[in-house]
Amino acid sequence: MSVIAQIERAGLLGRGGAAFRTANKWRAVAERSRGNAVIVVNGAEGEPRSMKDRFVMTQRTELVLDGAFVAARELRANRVVLYIGERHAAARDAMLRAVQGRPERERRLVSVALAPARYVAGAEAAAIHFIDEGIATPVNMPPYPVERGVGGAPTLVQNVETLARVALLARGLPAGGTLITLAGAVASPGVLEVDSETTIGEALAGAGGMSEAPRAILVGGYFGRWMETQDAVAIGLAHGNGLGCGVIGVLPASRCPVCEVAGIMRYLASESSAQCGPCFFGLRALADTCTQIANDVSKPEDLSRLHRWANDVRGRGACKHPDGAAIFLSSALDVFARDFANHRHTHALSRTA
Amino acid sequence: MSDRPVMLAVDRIRCDGRGLCAELLPEMVRLDDWGYPILAAGPVPEHLRSHAERAVEACPVLALAMRRAEPKP
């Protein structure tokens, strides 16, 4: 059975956050490749709380490279670009050392590009833009990377964990589970491998449980959703369940959710690549308004504005950055509705909790 | 010939929020609070085609386009 058929049968979904069907992406590149395809090994890992891509690059280095060269063979590629976050020094060193041990016919395909430490740098189109022109900002799609990517060639941009799972499949093994990163009020935070039957509650218990009483759980990192703790713990850790990049963050009851959300919104606004108006101005306005509510200087109409703007910015960028920020904020406005409506009071409560 | 629906599309990177589209085609384009166009969902209806064409031609930064819907690869 071909590798693509194996990937298809395993139902493998991409682990970079978008949970795209891996087999579809491979097939699209295979159909277009005339021996000129490019494989981009995506280890940018720009999600601030995520650690799992660095884990897989340092601890499962050979699997990542195996997956990359399986892809190169299967998709008839003549280039493999290791796209690794510029601050992920240990991961980069491990990957480069491992490349040295590969046969010449594989080694000669490899080049390295260090991804700028920006949130959007890991997006497929931004990776290609950076490799081609040294600018890690997203570009318009179509054309999609599988059609015209690096140097105009059909390109597979694939997350490092996904490639490691492909390597397992190619060896005739099961693809295994999912790597997640536990963050926040967890006894032992960090990377954990779980199977798709495991619930978030079980994963947290496996990491020694929560270190404080929780207020809510953020599922999927800064592109994810806030959930009430009792709803989140029941969720199975399967991709396609809105797991995103696999970050599970526990917000303790001792922290004020509004202040937390305002801080993350300011970060996401500052990470806009400032190319598209609705993202650049919209996220800024959302972050400013959240901050005003957090500082108790908001106007009565601010809350309804947040709802409206969060709706307005969705789907209106060249990339998904505004969408991710809007979904994050909308879920916060839902789960923390009381805190946003009555911040002065609830802030004091969370501090004395 | 194709009977795929005709869609309006904004190049979000190119768009500068000049707002001519909303003036020429208010039936399908409104502006957000920062002056950038929000397009109505769905294809351009037949009776608005000529207005839509005018809006496309008037965009000073060539950010507005009308094209037949294409399937994703």
XYZ file of C-alpha atoms in Angstrom:
426
model
C 0.000 0.000 0.000
C 1.311 3.469 -0.843
C 2.143 5.859 1.961
C -0.665 8.163 0.869
C -3.122 5.281 1.128
C -1.782 4.476 4.593
C -2.193 8.102 5.662
C -5.675 8.081 4.206
C -6.645 4.877 5.988
C -5.307 6.174 9.303
C -7.363 9.356 8.815
C -4.350 11.425 9.852
C -5.104 15.105 10.474
C -2.448 17.830 10.464
C -1.051 18.716 13.882
C -0.131 22.322 13.188
C -3.502 23.568 14.381
C -5.793 23.494 11.359
C -6.411 19.700 11.487
C -6.418 19.528 7.688
C -6.609 16.037 6.171
C -2.986 15.082 5.531
C -3.790 12.630 2.727
C -5.572 15.335 0.728
C -2.611 17.641 0.963
C -0.163 14.912 -0.106
C -2.358 13.893 -3.013
C -2.659 17.486 -4.215
C 1.140 17.849 -4.250
C 1.689 14.399 -5.802
C -0.663 15.230 -8.678
C 1.245 18.402 -9.472
C 4.846 17.391 -8.837
C 7.096 16.845 -11.832
C 10.062 15.946 -9.656
C 10.166 19.531 -8.449
C 8.032 19.485 -5.293
C 9.289 21.106 -2.088
C 8.789 19.761 1.432
C 8.706 22.379 4.189
C 9.240 20.790 7.598
C 7.287 23.197 9.782
C 8.829 23.585 13.217
C 8.179 27.319 13.566
C 6.040 26.751 16.678
C 4.984 30.356 17.150
C 2.164 29.560 19.593
C 3.485 31.007 22.866
C 2.439 28.215 25.238
C 3.018 25.288 22.882
C 6.089 23.111 23.435
C 5.192 19.936 21.608
C 6.840 20.760 18.279
C 10.125 21.484 20.049
C 9.648 18.259 21.994
C 9.222 16.223 18.833
C 12.192 17.903 17.106
C 14.540 17.261 20.044
C 13.184 13.912 21.290
C 11.902 12.274 18.086
C 14.291 13.869 15.632
C 14.797 10.801 13.446
C 11.053 10.284 13.090
C 10.575 13.871 11.894
C 13.346 13.480 9.313
C 12.068 10.043 8.271
C 8.655 11.586 7.661
C 10.192 14.422 5.668
C 12.173 12.075 3.415
C 9.212 9.723 2.991
C 7.339 12.792 1.768
C 10.237 13.759 -0.505
C 10.260 10.289 -2.064
C 6.519 9.890 -2.328
C 5.899 13.382 -3.725
C 9.044 13.422 -5.914
C 10.543 16.455 -4.214
C 13.957 17.907 -4.927
C 14.085 20.143 -1.854
C 13.468 19.721 1.858
C 13.450 22.950 3.888
C 13.732 22.732 7.661
C 11.723 25.730 8.859
C 12.523 26.000 12.569
C 11.724 28.811 15.021
C 14.741 31.081 15.433
C 14.522 30.829 19.223
C 14.261 27.038 19.271
C 18.031 26.494 19.449
C 17.974 23.010 20.971
C 15.475 21.796 18.383
C 17.505 23.281 15.536
C 20.749 21.733 16.809
C 19.149 18.309 17.196
C 17.691 18.460 13.693
C 20.953 19.626 12.091
C 22.964 16.945 13.906
C 20.536 14.288 12.742
C 20.723 15.513 9.134
C 24.495 14.943 9.232
C 23.850 11.266 9.869
C 21.618 10.815 6.824
C 22.831 9.423 3.500
C 24.152 11.885 0.920
C 21.140 11.487 -1.390
C 18.921 12.810 1.418
C 21.371 15.328 2.858
C 21.814 17.174 -0.401
C 18.069 18.016 -0.502
C 18.149 19.826 2.835
C 18.352 23.527 3.567
C 17.460 25.428 6.729
C 15.377 28.572 7.243
C 14.988 30.043 10.726
C 11.426 31.230 11.273
C 11.106 34.659 12.936
C 9.592 34.478 16.414
C 6.240 35.866 15.320
C 2.824 34.330 15.800
C 1.909 34.242 12.113
C 5.303 32.966 10.902
C 4.137 29.354 11.120
C 1.215 29.855 8.740
C 1.825 27.996 5.459
C 1.798 31.049 3.232
C 4.040 32.992 5.629
C 6.549 30.118 5.668
C 6.718 30.105 1.879
C 6.971 33.890 1.714
C 9.859 33.776 4.186
C 11.724 30.975 2.423
C 11.387 32.727 -0.939
C 11.779 36.368 0.035
C 12.806 36.587 3.673
C 9.487 38.100 4.793
C 7.421 35.945 7.146
C 4.051 37.552 6.459
C 1.086 35.709 4.982
C 0.159 36.255 1.339
C -3.149 35.857 -0.434
C -4.414 32.403 -1.275
C -5.134 31.055 -3.869
C -2.768 29.988 -5.262
C -2.462 27.432 -2.488
C 0.982 26.132 -1.471
C 0.165 22.713 -2.950
C -0.264 24.469 -6.319
C 2.414 27.149 -6.186
C 4.597 27.331 -3.119
C 8.346 27.695 -2.647
C 9.895 28.984 -5.882
C 6.534 28.482 -7.586
C 6.762 24.679 -7.166
C 4.067 22.498 -5.608
C 4.877 22.535 -1.909
C 3.939 20.452 1.101
C 4.118 22.492 4.308
C 3.752 19.973 7.104
C 3.969 20.275 10.862
C 6.829 18.302 12.470
C 4.532 16.155 14.611
C 2.483 15.221 11.564
C 5.664 14.151 9.756
C 6.703 12.011 12.734
C 3.288 10.289 12.616
C 3.693 9.672 8.881
C 7.067 8.043 9.596
C 5.382 5.646 12.019
C 2.718 4.774 9.430
C 5.389 4.222 6.769
C 7.052 1.690 9.105
C 3.765 -0.163 9.313
C 3.089 1.056 12.850
C 0.014 2.880 14.128
C 0.260 6.682 13.927
C -0.096 6.827 17.713
C -1.871 9.466 19.710
C -1.608 13.196 20.040
C 0.969 15.451 21.614
C -0.499 18.128 23.821
C 1.002 20.855 25.968
C -0.486 21.418 29.409
C -0.020 24.963 30.673
C -1.168 27.216 33.484
C -2.401 25.919 36.834
C -1.224 22.316 36.345
C 0.948 20.415 38.856
C 3.408 19.298 36.160
C 2.923 21.380 33.036
C 4.564 20.347 29.771
C 4.189 17.958 26.854
C 2.168 14.785 27.132
C 1.264 12.099 24.597
C -2.318 10.943 24.849
C -4.611 8.778 22.745
C -7.789 10.126 21.226
C -9.925 8.381 23.867
C -8.283 10.343 26.669
C -10.292 13.245 28.015
C -8.795 16.563 29.032
C -9.679 15.703 32.632
C -7.717 12.442 32.429
C -4.757 14.176 30.825
C -4.720 16.755 33.618
C -4.957 14.008 36.228
C -2.005 12.283 34.538
C 0.006 15.480 35.024
C -0.618 15.514 38.766
C -3.906 17.385 38.513
C -4.542 21.079 38.763
C -2.350 23.050 41.109
C -5.132 25.452 42.118
C -8.892 25.654 41.870
C -9.602 26.329 38.179
C -11.751 29.140 36.808
C -11.867 27.949 33.166
C -9.846 26.053 30.566
C -8.496 27.354 27.264
C -8.599 24.545 24.700
C -6.345 24.987 21.648
C -4.061 27.834 22.687
C -4.563 31.458 21.671
C -6.455 30.336 18.553
C -8.659 28.168 20.734
C -11.737 28.563 22.890
C -12.396 29.165 26.556
C -14.619 26.583 28.183
C -16.114 26.092 31.614
C -13.912 23.622 33.483
C -16.606 20.961 33.826
C -17.308 21.070 30.067
C -13.651 21.036 29.069
C -12.572 18.084 31.227
C -15.113 15.843 29.479
C -13.738 16.524 25.979
C -11.781 13.797 24.199
C -8.354 14.791 22.933
C -9.009 13.992 19.279
C -8.070 16.299 16.448
C -11.123 17.676 14.804
C -12.464 18.401 18.316
C -11.144 21.937 18.131
C -7.872 20.913 19.729
C -5.874 23.285 17.523
C -2.182 23.066 18.262
C -2.909 21.004 21.376
C -2.357 23.585 24.116
C -4.601 23.087 27.144
C -4.338 26.068 29.494
C -5.849 26.087 32.971
C -6.781 29.517 34.321
C -6.796 29.466 38.122
C -9.681 31.080 40.017
C -7.147 33.390 41.661
C -6.542 35.203 38.362
C -8.931 37.722 36.875
C -10.196 36.368 33.530
C -10.818 39.834 32.064
C -7.248 40.947 32.736
C -5.949 37.660 31.340
C -8.041 37.949 28.163
C -7.056 41.606 27.703
C -3.371 40.667 27.909
C -3.717 37.903 25.319
C -5.745 40.171 23.021
C -3.010 42.828 23.213
C -0.496 40.155 22.267
C -2.603 38.936 19.325
C -3.162 42.521 18.124
C 0.565 43.214 18.258
C 1.185 40.016 16.271
C -0.979 41.148 13.363
C 1.302 41.413 10.353
C -0.399 44.777 9.721
C -1.254 43.967 6.106
C -5.038 43.813 6.233
C -7.076 46.690 7.668
C -9.742 44.676 9.506
C -7.025 42.705 11.337
C -4.665 45.607 12.055
C -7.326 48.100 13.189
C -9.918 45.586 14.371
C -7.709 43.557 16.710
C -6.214 46.768 18.075
C -9.684 48.139 18.833
C -10.720 44.851 20.443
C -7.573 44.743 22.577
C -7.916 48.409 23.609
C -11.526 47.921 24.600
C -10.725 44.793 26.619
C -7.963 46.747 28.344
C -10.334 49.586 29.175
C -12.756 47.138 30.729
C -9.856 45.591 32.664
C -8.843 49.084 33.844
C -12.419 49.942 34.838
C -12.549 52.931 32.468
C -14.901 51.438 29.902
C -18.024 52.994 28.453
C -21.420 51.296 28.672
C -21.467 50.453 24.954
C -18.053 48.760 25.026
C -19.348 45.273 25.643
C -21.754 45.315 22.706
C -18.974 46.754 20.559
C -16.706 43.846 21.467
C -19.372 41.400 20.318
C -19.984 43.259 17.081
C -16.337 43.801 16.209
C -15.400 40.207 17.014
C -18.031 39.205 14.488
C -16.935 41.831 11.951
C -13.246 40.883 11.758
C -13.857 37.181 11.099
C -12.919 35.944 7.643
C -11.558 39.345 6.635
C -7.812 38.811 6.509
C -5.493 37.191 3.998
C -4.735 34.647 6.736
C -6.727 33.311 9.680
C -5.169 35.561 12.303
C -8.250 37.763 12.797
C -10.494 34.692 12.842
C -8.461 33.007 15.558
C -8.405 36.114 17.726
C -12.133 36.671 17.228
C -13.058 33.098 18.137
C -10.829 33.324 21.202
C -12.493 36.561 22.297
C -16.055 35.470 21.550
C -15.584 32.384 23.706
C -14.173 34.591 26.474
C -17.162 36.942 26.289
C -19.389 33.890 26.610
C -17.622 32.021 29.438
C -16.618 35.179 31.335
C -19.815 37.137 30.595
C -20.349 38.062 34.236
C -16.745 39.116 34.713
C -16.837 41.368 31.643
C -20.183 42.908 32.627
C -19.171 43.580 36.205
C -15.407 43.719 36.203
C -14.706 45.935 39.179
C -16.599 43.576 41.451
C -15.510 40.218 40.020
C -11.867 41.351 39.776
C -11.844 42.027 43.506
C -13.447 38.618 44.072
C -10.859 36.717 42.044
C -8.060 38.434 43.912
C -9.401 37.387 47.265
C -10.283 33.859 46.140
C -19.201 29.031 -20.679
C -19.742 28.349 -17.054
C -22.756 28.556 -14.790
C -20.655 28.800 -11.649
C -21.857 31.777 -9.611
C -20.057 35.111 -9.898
C -18.511 36.181 -6.618
C -17.168 39.472 -5.367
C -13.764 39.306 -3.674
C -11.546 41.788 -1.853
C -7.785 41.496 -1.857
C -7.455 42.194 1.866
C -3.757 43.004 1.670
C -4.208 45.460 -1.160
C -7.386 47.119 0.189
C -6.744 50.523 1.751
C -10.289 51.236 2.846
C -10.994 54.012 0.340
C -14.663 53.061 0.445
C -15.709 53.667 -3.174
C -17.110 50.154 -3.414
C -19.582 50.839 -0.614
C -20.740 53.988 -2.350
C -21.187 52.364 -5.744
C -22.586 49.052 -4.557
C -24.283 49.599 -1.182
C -26.555 46.625 -1.875
C -23.572 44.318 -1.374
C -20.879 46.305 0.421
C -20.941 48.046 3.775
C -17.986 49.482 5.651
C -16.785 48.431 9.074
C -15.924 50.966 11.786
C -12.462 51.430 10.265
C -13.697 51.974 6.727
C -12.939 48.545 5.278
C -15.522 46.732 3.163
C -17.703 43.915 4.461
C -19.194 41.969 1.562
C -22.658 40.463 1.604
C -22.606 36.678 1.527
C -23.369 34.792 -1.664
C -23.007 35.451 -5.377
C -23.627 38.746 -7.168
C -27.253 38.700 -8.347
C -27.820 39.227 -12.047
C -29.475 42.633 -11.639
C -26.459 44.015 -9.736
C -23.787 42.811 -12.156
C -23.285 46.144 -13.897
C -23.118 48.023 -10.605
C -20.623 45.507 -9.292
C -18.522 45.901 -12.429
C -18.517 49.646 -11.906
C -17.360 49.231 -8.301
C -14.573 46.888 -9.432
C -13.392 49.392 -12.030
C -13.552 52.317 -9.601
C -11.365 50.764 -6.889
C -8.265 52.996 -6.835
C -5.968 50.210 -5.616
C -7.491 47.387 -7.717
C -8.408 45.462 -4.585
C -11.935 44.531 -5.651
C -12.530 41.746 -8.135
C -15.392 39.765 -9.558
C -14.757 36.177 -10.539
C -16.459 32.853 -10.998
C -16.322 30.681 -7.888
C -13.512 28.163 -8.076
C -13.277 24.927 -6.152
C -10.367 24.599 -3.699
C -7.662 22.090 -4.622
